[in-house]
Amino acid sequence: MSRSVSKKAAPLPVLQVCAEIFPLLKTGGLADVAGALPSAVRAQGVDMRVLLPGFAPILAGMVSAREVARLPARGDVPAARLLYGRLPACECDAYVIDAPALYLREGGPYADARQQPFADNHLRFARLGWAAAEIANGVDSQWVPRVVHAHDWHAGLVPTCMRQLAVAARSVFTIHNLAYQGLFPGETFQELGLPAACFAMDGLEFYGQVSFMKAALQDADRITTVSPRYAREIQTAEQGMGLDGLLRSRATRLSGILNGVDTAVWNPARDAAIAAPYTAQDLRGKAVCKAALQAELGLQAAPERLLLTVVSRLTEQKGLPLLQVNLPKLLQRGVQIAMLGSGDAELEQAFTAIAKAHPLQVAVRLGYDEPLAHRLIAGADVILVPSLFEPCGLTQLYGLAYGTLPLVRHVGGLADTVVDCSLEALQEHTASGFVFHDFSPEAMDAALRRAELLYGQPTFWQQLQRTGMAQRHDWEAAATRYAGLYRDCWTAAK
Ligand code: ADP
């Protein structure tokens, strides 16, 4: 009896497997989650280590690295050295796969400098799956995880590889975005080192192709996604991206855990990147941030103009074509827009052209710029997130924390976190932003007009700002739920 009590109290070893981690390497919200989770779950009695591919910024961020194992080749997946060391920037210990031929290349983690996915991505990320399974199988005799938590398609083979090695550890798989599934031609299957039986309808075969995402959805012991609403949405044909049937069949194993915000990084009272700090009680610094932003971007210095911002990947998913249609009307109405993003070349060109034609009203910065993202979110009045679909979304949470009212579509995590300023919600002091339903320029424009109208009512505007700023979206709540899930899943396995 006492033995089981003391066992329960011991820290639970959990291996987190991901392709990117903030602040070393980031292409999206996945990196923020991966970076925040190790410290956040430590407080919940979880001993989390991370496994990452040996991309240049990861290796450069590693200290006290030593080789712990030689990982064998699996099929055409090449052998590699497994390093163990510390990532001080992420405040965690990490295993890193040292395989220069796979990971040290020009371009990003998934695609070359021209945005073309690397032709051998199936091998690069199968290496990650096999390495995780080998760690779960005890390749480092000093530390063996009970639970392996894999993120997104890059780590999609983790649960399948774990099954092949018949490890005791359980697997949790988190979907950050079902739209990116890790699909490869069927012929690549034989290179992955998996038995032929895996290439089947109840395995990783997806209409003749190999799907890393489907492999995980079939084989993981638990599946999570990053908001409760998205967990429901992906079980529908509309948002299931062809995997809704499988997700429905696994519904009892599927849950949604809302992402948190790293409040050490995103806090207007202590943000070194912004012109002046401010709090919900004293918003004067926010006006300073707005003036500084207008000056920096060459926008008209006009405190009375509503300043909208977008900080986003420029893709169809993010709903930016809706903004594009509405821009001429917004310009006529005297609104300012400051945009930071990169992605779709057509969208980049279209927005850049509008900024050139209206430099006092529109500023567009292409590329990835973390400090500028802070200055935009602090300086703007409204942050736009008109997504077609949105698993969780982080920028609306930053907007809430910075008193920058989110204008969002009622979908996924956006619907879970922003309350529209209906008259009832205003009366109840629950309103925190502007929400529209239909994915149409007209519906978005109606929300924009509501925002413009309310901006002329400072008392109500500040009420919304304070409601948003009072909300807590830190990692503690999410970490408690992840830690509970790890424990449940390990206990259920015994
Ligand atoms: P997604 O993961 O779909 O891109 P999220 O809203 O979940 O969207 O996360 C996006 C993250 O990336 C946020 O932290 C956001 O601030 C950041 N981000 C997006 N584009 C840029 C950019 N161009 N420069 C700096 N940060 C960016």
Coordinates of C-alpha atoms and ligand atoms in Angstrom, one line a residue:
M1 CA 0.0 0.0 0.0
S2 CA 2.6 2.5 1.1
R3 CA 4.7 1.5 -1.9
S4 CA 2.0 2.5 -4.3
V5 CA 1.6 5.8 -2.5
S6 CA 5.3 6.7 -2.8
K7 CA 5.3 5.5 -6.5
K8 CA 2.4 7.9 -7.2
A9 CA 4.3 10.8 -5.7
A10 CA 7.5 10.2 -7.7
P11 CA 8.0 12.5 -10.7
L12 CA 6.6 10.9 -13.8
P13 CA 9.2 10.8 -16.6
V14 CA 7.7 12.1 -19.9
L15 CA 9.4 12.5 -23.2
Q16 CA 8.2 15.3 -25.4
V17 CA 8.9 14.9 -29.1
C18 CA 8.7 17.8 -31.4
A19 CA 10.4 19.4 -34.5
E20 CA 10.6 22.9 -33.1
I21 CA 10.8 24.7 -29.8
F22 CA 10.7 28.3 -28.7
P23 CA 13.0 30.3 -28.5
L24 CA 15.5 28.2 -30.5
L25 CA 13.5 27.3 -33.6
K26 CA 9.9 28.4 -34.4
T27 CA 7.6 28.4 -37.4
G28 CA 4.3 28.5 -35.5
G29 CA 2.4 28.0 -32.3
L30 CA 3.7 24.4 -31.9
A31 CA 7.1 25.9 -30.9
D32 CA 5.4 28.0 -28.2
V33 CA 3.7 25.0 -26.7
A34 CA 6.7 22.8 -26.9
G35 CA 8.9 25.5 -25.2
A36 CA 6.4 26.3 -22.4
L37 CA 5.4 22.7 -21.5
P38 CA 8.6 21.4 -19.8
S39 CA 8.7 24.1 -17.1
A40 CA 5.0 24.2 -16.7
V41 CA 4.5 20.5 -16.1
R42 CA 7.5 20.3 -13.8
A43 CA 5.5 22.1 -11.2
Q44 CA 2.9 19.3 -11.6
G45 CA 5.3 16.6 -10.8
V46 CA 6.3 15.7 -14.3
D47 CA 10.0 15.1 -15.2
M48 CA 9.9 16.1 -18.9
R49 CA 12.7 15.8 -21.3
V50 CA 12.5 16.8 -25.0
L51 CA 13.6 15.0 -28.2
L52 CA 14.4 17.1 -31.2
P53 CA 16.0 16.7 -34.6
G54 CA 19.5 18.2 -34.7
F55 CA 18.7 21.3 -36.7
A56 CA 21.5 23.9 -36.5
P57 CA 19.7 26.3 -34.0
I58 CA 19.0 23.4 -31.7
L59 CA 22.6 22.1 -31.7
A60 CA 23.8 25.7 -31.2
G61 CA 21.5 26.1 -28.2
M62 CA 22.7 22.9 -26.5
V63 CA 25.2 22.8 -23.7
S64 CA 27.1 19.9 -22.1
A65 CA 26.1 17.6 -25.0
R66 CA 27.3 14.0 -24.8
E67 CA 26.6 11.0 -26.9
V68 CA 24.2 8.6 -25.1
A69 CA 23.6 6.1 -27.9
R70 CA 24.0 5.2 -31.5
L71 CA 20.6 4.7 -33.1
P72 CA 20.5 1.9 -35.7
A73 CA 19.3 2.4 -39.2
R74 CA 15.7 1.3 -39.8
G75 CA 14.8 0.5 -43.4
D76 CA 16.2 3.5 -45.3
V77 CA 16.1 5.7 -42.2
P78 CA 19.8 6.3 -41.6
A79 CA 21.7 5.6 -38.4
A80 CA 22.4 8.6 -36.1
R81 CA 24.0 9.6 -32.9
L82 CA 21.7 10.5 -30.0
L83 CA 23.0 13.4 -27.9
Y84 CA 21.9 14.4 -24.5
G85 CA 22.4 17.8 -22.9
R86 CA 20.7 20.9 -21.7
L87 CA 18.9 23.6 -23.6
P88 CA 19.3 26.6 -21.2
A89 CA 17.1 28.8 -23.4
C90 CA 14.2 26.3 -23.0
E91 CA 15.0 25.5 -19.4
C92 CA 15.0 21.8 -20.1
D93 CA 17.1 18.8 -20.8
A94 CA 17.0 17.4 -24.3
Y95 CA 17.9 14.5 -26.5
V96 CA 19.0 15.7 -29.9
I97 CA 19.4 13.5 -33.0
D98 CA 22.7 14.3 -34.5
A99 CA 22.4 13.5 -38.2
P100 CA 23.9 16.3 -40.3
A101 CA 22.9 14.7 -43.6
L102 CA 19.3 14.8 -42.6
Y103 CA 19.0 18.1 -40.6
L104 CA 21.8 20.5 -41.5
R105 CA 20.5 22.3 -44.6
E106 CA 19.8 25.7 -46.1
G107 CA 16.2 26.7 -45.5
G108 CA 13.7 26.0 -42.7
P109 CA 13.1 22.8 -40.8
Y110 CA 10.6 21.4 -43.3
A111 CA 11.3 23.2 -46.6
D112 CA 14.1 24.7 -48.6
A113 CA 14.7 28.4 -49.1
R114 CA 12.2 28.4 -51.9
Q115 CA 9.5 26.9 -49.6
Q116 CA 9.7 23.5 -51.4
P117 CA 9.3 20.7 -48.9
F118 CA 12.5 18.6 -48.7
A119 CA 12.1 15.4 -50.8
D120 CA 13.3 13.1 -48.0
N121 CA 11.0 14.6 -45.3
H122 CA 9.6 11.1 -44.7
L123 CA 13.0 9.8 -43.7
R124 CA 14.0 13.0 -41.7
F125 CA 10.9 12.6 -39.6
A126 CA 10.7 8.8 -39.5
R127 CA 14.1 9.2 -37.8
L128 CA 12.4 11.3 -35.1
G129 CA 9.7 8.6 -34.7
W130 CA 12.2 5.8 -34.3
A131 CA 14.5 7.7 -32.0
A132 CA 11.5 8.4 -29.6
A133 CA 10.6 4.7 -29.6
E134 CA 14.3 3.8 -28.9
I135 CA 14.4 6.1 -26.0
A136 CA 11.1 4.6 -24.7
N137 CA 12.8 1.2 -25.2
G138 CA 15.6 2.2 -22.8
V139 CA 18.4 3.2 -25.0
D140 CA 19.5 5.6 -22.3
S141 CA 19.5 3.3 -19.3
Q142 CA 19.6 6.3 -16.9
W143 CA 16.2 7.6 -17.9
V144 CA 13.2 5.8 -19.4
P145 CA 10.0 7.6 -20.1
R146 CA 6.6 6.3 -19.0
V147 CA 4.7 8.5 -21.4
V148 CA 5.9 9.9 -24.8
H149 CA 4.1 13.1 -25.9
A150 CA 4.4 13.6 -29.6
H151 CA 3.4 16.8 -31.5
D152 CA 2.0 17.1 -35.0
W153 CA 2.8 15.1 -38.1
H154 CA 6.5 15.5 -37.7
A155 CA 6.3 13.2 -34.7
G156 CA 3.4 11.2 -36.2
L157 CA 5.3 8.0 -36.4
V158 CA 6.2 8.0 -32.7
P159 CA 3.2 5.9 -31.5
T160 CA 3.6 3.4 -34.4
C161 CA 7.3 3.0 -33.8
M162 CA 6.7 2.5 -30.1
R163 CA 4.2 -0.3 -30.9
Q164 CA 6.8 -2.0 -33.1
L165 CA 9.3 -2.1 -30.2
A166 CA 6.5 -3.2 -27.8
V167 CA 7.6 -0.6 -25.2
A168 CA 5.9 -0.2 -21.9
A169 CA 5.5 3.5 -22.2
R170 CA 2.2 5.0 -23.4
S171 CA 1.8 7.6 -26.1
V172 CA 0.0 10.9 -26.3
F173 CA -0.3 12.7 -29.6
T174 CA -1.3 16.4 -30.0
I175 CA -2.8 17.8 -33.2
H176 CA -1.8 21.4 -33.6
N177 CA -3.2 21.6 -37.1
L178 CA -5.0 18.8 -38.9
A179 CA -4.4 20.6 -42.2
Y180 CA -0.7 19.5 -42.2
Q181 CA -0.8 15.7 -42.3
G182 CA 2.6 14.6 -43.4
L183 CA 1.5 12.9 -46.6
F184 CA 4.0 11.1 -48.8
P185 CA 3.7 8.9 -51.9
G186 CA 2.8 5.3 -51.2
E187 CA 6.2 4.0 -52.5
T188 CA 8.0 5.7 -49.6
F189 CA 6.4 3.3 -47.2
Q190 CA 9.0 0.6 -47.8
E191 CA 11.8 3.0 -46.8
L192 CA 10.4 3.7 -43.3
G193 CA 11.5 0.4 -41.6
L194 CA 8.0 -0.6 -40.7
P195 CA 6.4 -4.0 -41.3
A196 CA 4.2 -4.3 -44.4
A197 CA 1.1 -4.7 -42.2
C198 CA 1.3 -1.0 -41.2
F199 CA 0.5 0.1 -44.8
A200 CA -3.2 -0.7 -44.4
M201 CA -6.5 1.1 -44.0
D202 CA -6.3 0.6 -40.2
G203 CA -2.7 1.8 -40.3
L204 CA -1.0 4.7 -41.9
E205 CA -2.3 4.2 -45.4
F206 CA -4.5 7.1 -46.6
Y207 CA -5.9 6.7 -50.1
G208 CA -2.8 5.0 -51.3
Q209 CA -0.5 7.5 -49.6
V210 CA 1.5 7.4 -46.4
S211 CA 0.1 9.7 -43.7
F212 CA 2.1 10.4 -40.7
M213 CA -0.8 12.1 -39.0
K214 CA -3.1 9.1 -39.6
A215 CA -0.5 6.8 -38.1
A216 CA -0.6 8.7 -34.9
L217 CA -4.4 9.0 -34.8
Q218 CA -4.6 5.2 -35.2
D219 CA -1.9 4.2 -32.7
A220 CA -1.7 6.9 -30.0
D221 CA -3.1 5.9 -26.6
R222 CA -4.5 9.4 -26.2
I223 CA -5.1 12.2 -28.7
T224 CA -5.3 15.8 -27.8
T225 CA -5.8 19.0 -29.7
V226 CA -5.3 22.5 -28.7
S227 CA -8.9 23.7 -27.9
P228 CA -12.0 21.9 -26.8
R229 CA -14.0 23.3 -29.7
Y230 CA -11.4 22.2 -32.3
A231 CA -11.6 18.7 -30.8
R232 CA -15.3 18.7 -31.7
E233 CA -14.9 20.4 -35.1
I234 CA -12.3 17.9 -36.4
Q235 CA -14.9 15.1 -35.9
T236 CA -17.1 16.7 -38.6
A237 CA -16.8 16.2 -42.3
E238 CA -16.5 19.9 -42.7
Q239 CA -13.3 20.3 -40.7
G240 CA -12.0 16.7 -40.4
M241 CA -9.8 16.9 -43.5
G242 CA -10.7 13.3 -44.5
L243 CA -9.8 12.0 -41.0
D244 CA -13.1 12.8 -39.2
G245 CA -14.4 9.2 -39.4
L246 CA -11.2 7.9 -37.7
L247 CA -11.4 10.8 -35.1
R248 CA -15.0 9.9 -34.3
S249 CA -14.0 6.3 -33.8
R250 CA -11.4 7.5 -31.3
A251 CA -13.6 10.1 -29.7
T252 CA -13.3 8.6 -26.2
R253 CA -9.5 9.0 -26.4
L254 CA -9.7 12.5 -27.8
S255 CA -9.8 15.8 -25.8
G256 CA -9.1 19.5 -26.2
I257 CA -6.6 21.3 -24.0
L258 CA -6.4 25.1 -24.6
N259 CA -2.9 26.4 -25.1
G260 CA -1.5 28.8 -22.6
V261 CA 0.5 32.0 -23.1
D262 CA 4.0 32.3 -21.8
T263 CA 3.4 35.2 -19.5
A264 CA 7.1 35.7 -19.0
V265 CA 7.3 36.6 -22.7
W266 CA 3.9 38.1 -23.2
N267 CA 3.1 40.6 -20.4
P268 CA 2.7 44.3 -21.1
A269 CA 3.8 45.2 -17.6
R270 CA 7.2 43.6 -18.1
D271 CA 7.8 43.6 -21.9
A272 CA 11.2 45.0 -22.8
A273 CA 10.4 45.1 -26.5
I274 CA 7.6 47.7 -26.2
A275 CA 7.8 51.5 -25.9
A276 CA 6.2 51.8 -22.5
P277 CA 4.9 49.2 -20.0
Y278 CA 1.2 49.3 -18.9
T279 CA -1.4 47.4 -16.9
A280 CA -5.1 47.0 -16.9
Q281 CA -5.3 49.6 -14.1
D282 CA -3.1 52.1 -15.9
L283 CA -3.4 52.0 -19.6
R284 CA -1.4 55.2 -20.3
G285 CA 1.6 53.2 -21.6
K286 CA -0.5 51.7 -24.3
A287 CA -1.1 55.1 -25.9
V288 CA 2.7 55.6 -25.9
C289 CA 3.1 52.2 -27.6
K290 CA 0.6 53.2 -30.2
A291 CA 2.3 56.6 -31.0
A292 CA 5.7 54.8 -31.1
L293 CA 4.3 52.2 -33.5
Q294 CA 2.7 54.8 -35.8
A295 CA 6.0 56.7 -35.9
E296 CA 8.1 53.5 -36.5
L297 CA 5.9 52.4 -39.4
G298 CA 5.4 55.8 -41.0
L299 CA 1.7 55.8 -40.3
Q300 CA -0.1 59.1 -39.7
A301 CA 0.5 60.1 -36.0
A302 CA -3.2 60.0 -35.1
P303 CA -4.2 58.7 -31.7
E304 CA -7.9 58.9 -32.7
R305 CA -7.6 56.5 -35.7
L306 CA -8.4 52.9 -35.0
L307 CA -5.3 50.9 -35.6
L308 CA -5.7 47.3 -36.6
T309 CA -2.9 44.7 -36.6
V310 CA -2.3 41.3 -38.1
V311 CA 0.6 39.1 -36.9
S312 CA 0.2 35.9 -38.8
R313 CA 1.3 33.4 -41.4
L314 CA -0.2 34.9 -44.6
T315 CA -2.3 32.0 -45.7
E316 CA -5.8 31.2 -46.7
Q317 CA -6.4 29.5 -43.4
K318 CA -5.8 32.8 -41.6
G319 CA -8.7 34.4 -43.5
L320 CA -6.6 37.2 -44.9
P321 CA -8.5 37.2 -48.2
L322 CA -11.5 38.5 -46.2
L323 CA -9.4 41.4 -45.0
Q324 CA -8.1 42.0 -48.5
V325 CA -11.7 42.4 -49.8
N326 CA -12.6 44.8 -46.9
L327 CA -9.5 46.9 -47.1
P328 CA -10.8 49.6 -49.6
K329 CA -13.8 50.2 -47.3
L330 CA -11.6 50.3 -44.2
L331 CA -9.3 52.8 -45.9
Q332 CA -12.3 55.0 -46.8
R333 CA -13.4 54.9 -43.2
G334 CA -10.0 56.2 -42.0
V335 CA -8.8 53.0 -40.3
Q336 CA -5.1 52.2 -40.1
I337 CA -3.6 48.7 -40.6
A338 CA -0.2 47.3 -39.6
M339 CA 0.6 43.9 -40.8
L340 CA 3.5 41.5 -40.1
G341 CA 3.7 38.1 -41.7
S342 CA 4.9 36.0 -44.5
G343 CA 3.7 33.1 -46.6
D344 CA 1.5 33.0 -49.7
A345 CA 3.3 35.1 -52.4
E346 CA 0.1 36.5 -53.8
L347 CA -1.2 37.7 -50.5
E348 CA 2.3 39.2 -49.7
Q349 CA 2.2 41.1 -53.0
A350 CA -1.4 42.2 -52.7
F351 CA -0.9 43.7 -49.2
T352 CA 2.5 45.2 -50.0
A353 CA 0.9 47.0 -53.0
I354 CA -1.9 48.4 -50.9
A355 CA 0.7 49.6 -48.3
K356 CA 2.7 51.3 -51.1
A357 CA -0.4 53.1 -52.3
H358 CA -1.5 54.2 -48.8
P359 CA 1.7 54.6 -46.7
L360 CA 0.1 56.8 -44.1
Q361 CA -2.7 54.2 -43.5
V362 CA -1.2 50.8 -44.2
A363 CA 2.1 49.3 -43.2
V364 CA 3.2 45.8 -44.2
R365 CA 6.3 44.1 -43.0
L366 CA 7.2 40.8 -44.5
G367 CA 9.2 38.2 -42.6
Y368 CA 9.4 36.9 -39.1
D369 CA 10.2 39.4 -36.4
E370 CA 9.5 38.6 -32.8
P371 CA 10.2 42.0 -31.2
L372 CA 8.1 43.7 -33.9
A373 CA 5.3 41.3 -33.2
H374 CA 5.3 42.6 -29.6
R375 CA 5.4 46.2 -30.7
L376 CA 2.4 45.6 -33.0
I377 CA 0.3 43.8 -30.5
A378 CA 1.1 46.4 -27.8
G379 CA 0.6 49.4 -30.1
A380 CA -2.6 48.4 -32.0
D381 CA -6.2 48.8 -30.8
V382 CA -7.5 45.6 -32.5
I383 CA -5.8 42.3 -33.6
L384 CA -7.5 40.6 -36.5
V385 CA -7.8 36.8 -36.6
P386 CA -10.5 36.1 -39.2
S387 CA -9.5 32.4 -39.6
L388 CA -11.2 29.8 -41.8
F389 CA -10.3 27.4 -39.1
E390 CA -8.1 27.8 -36.0
P391 CA -7.0 25.0 -33.8
C392 CA -6.3 27.3 -30.9
G393 CA -4.7 30.5 -32.0
L394 CA -2.2 32.4 -29.9
T395 CA -2.3 35.9 -31.2
Q396 CA -5.9 36.6 -29.9
L397 CA -4.6 35.5 -26.5
Y398 CA -1.7 38.0 -26.7
G399 CA -4.3 40.6 -27.8
L400 CA -6.4 39.9 -24.7
A401 CA -3.4 40.2 -22.5
Y402 CA -2.3 43.5 -24.1
G403 CA -5.7 45.2 -24.1
T404 CA -5.7 44.9 -27.9
L405 CA -9.2 43.7 -28.7
P406 CA -9.4 40.5 -30.8
L407 CA -11.6 40.5 -33.8
V408 CA -12.1 36.9 -34.7
R409 CA -14.2 34.4 -36.5
H410 CA -16.3 32.0 -34.3
V411 CA -14.2 28.9 -34.9
G412 CA -11.9 26.6 -32.9
G413 CA -9.9 28.2 -30.1
L414 CA -11.0 31.6 -31.2
A415 CA -14.6 30.8 -30.3
D416 CA -13.4 29.3 -27.0
T417 CA -11.5 32.4 -25.9
V418 CA -13.2 35.6 -27.2
V419 CA -16.7 36.8 -26.2
D420 CA -18.4 39.2 -28.7
C421 CA -19.5 42.6 -27.5
S422 CA -23.2 42.0 -27.7
L423 CA -25.2 44.3 -25.6
E424 CA -25.9 41.5 -23.1
A425 CA -22.2 40.7 -22.9
L426 CA -21.4 44.4 -22.4
Q427 CA -23.9 44.6 -19.6
E428 CA -22.6 41.4 -18.0
H429 CA -19.0 42.6 -18.4
T430 CA -18.1 39.4 -20.2
A431 CA -17.4 40.9 -23.7
S432 CA -13.7 40.8 -24.7
G433 CA -13.7 41.4 -28.5
F434 CA -15.6 41.1 -31.7
V435 CA -16.7 37.8 -33.1
F436 CA -18.3 37.0 -36.5
H437 CA -19.7 33.7 -37.8
D438 CA -19.9 33.4 -41.6
F439 CA -16.6 33.1 -43.4
S440 CA -17.5 36.1 -45.6
P441 CA -16.2 39.6 -46.2
E442 CA -19.6 41.0 -45.2
A443 CA -19.7 39.2 -41.9
M444 CA -16.2 40.4 -41.1
D445 CA -17.0 43.9 -42.2
A446 CA -20.0 44.0 -39.8
A447 CA -17.7 43.1 -37.0
L448 CA -15.2 45.7 -38.1
R449 CA -17.9 48.3 -38.1
R450 CA -18.9 47.3 -34.5
A451 CA -15.3 47.7 -33.5
E452 CA -15.1 51.2 -35.1
L453 CA -18.3 52.2 -33.4
L454 CA -17.2 51.0 -30.0
Y455 CA -13.8 52.7 -30.4
G456 CA -15.7 55.9 -30.2
Q457 CA -17.1 54.9 -26.8
P458 CA -13.9 54.9 -24.5
T459 CA -15.8 53.7 -21.4
F460 CA -17.0 50.6 -23.1
W461 CA -13.7 50.1 -25.0
Q462 CA -11.7 50.2 -21.7
Q463 CA -14.3 47.8 -20.2
L464 CA -13.5 45.3 -22.9
Q465 CA -9.8 45.8 -22.5
R466 CA -9.9 45.3 -18.8
T467 CA -12.1 42.2 -19.2
G468 CA -9.6 40.6 -21.6
M469 CA -6.6 41.7 -19.5
A470 CA -8.1 40.2 -16.4
Q471 CA -8.3 36.7 -18.0
R472 CA -5.7 34.2 -17.2
H473 CA -4.4 32.2 -20.1
D474 CA -1.1 31.2 -18.5
W475 CA 0.3 27.7 -18.7
E476 CA -0.7 26.5 -15.3
A477 CA -4.2 25.4 -16.3
A478 CA -3.0 23.6 -19.4
A479 CA -0.1 22.0 -17.6
T480 CA -2.4 20.7 -14.9
R481 CA -4.5 19.0 -17.6
Y482 CA -1.6 17.6 -19.5
A483 CA 0.0 16.2 -16.3
G484 CA -3.4 14.6 -15.4
L485 CA -3.6 13.1 -18.8
Y486 CA -0.1 11.7 -18.6
R487 CA -0.9 10.1 -15.2
D488 CA -4.2 8.7 -16.4
C489 CA -2.7 7.2 -19.4
W490 CA 0.2 5.6 -17.6
T491 CA -2.0 4.4 -14.8
A492 CA -4.5 2.9 -17.3
A493 CA -1.6 1.0 -18.9
K494 CA -0.5 -0.8 -15.7
Ligands
ADP1 P1 -0.1 29.1 -36.3 O1 0.6 28.2 -35.4 O2 -1.3 28.5 -37.0 O3 0.8 29.9 -37.2 P2 -0.8 30.6 -33.8 O4 -1.6 31.8 -33.6 O5 -1.1 29.4 -33.0 O6 -0.8 30.3 -35.4 O7 0.7 30.9 -33.5 C1 1.4 31.8 -34.3 C2 2.6 32.3 -33.5 O8 3.6 32.8 -34.4 C3 2.3 33.4 -32.5 O9 3.2 33.3 -31.4 C4 2.6 34.6 -33.4 O10 2.9 35.8 -32.6 C5 3.8 34.2 -34.2 N1 4.0 34.8 -35.5 C6 3.3 34.5 -36.6 N2 3.8 35.2 -37.6 C7 4.8 35.9 -37.1 C8 5.7 36.9 -37.7 N3 5.7 37.2 -39.0 N4 6.7 37.4 -36.9 C9 6.7 37.1 -35.6 N5 5.9 36.2 -35.0 C10 4.9 35.7 -35.8

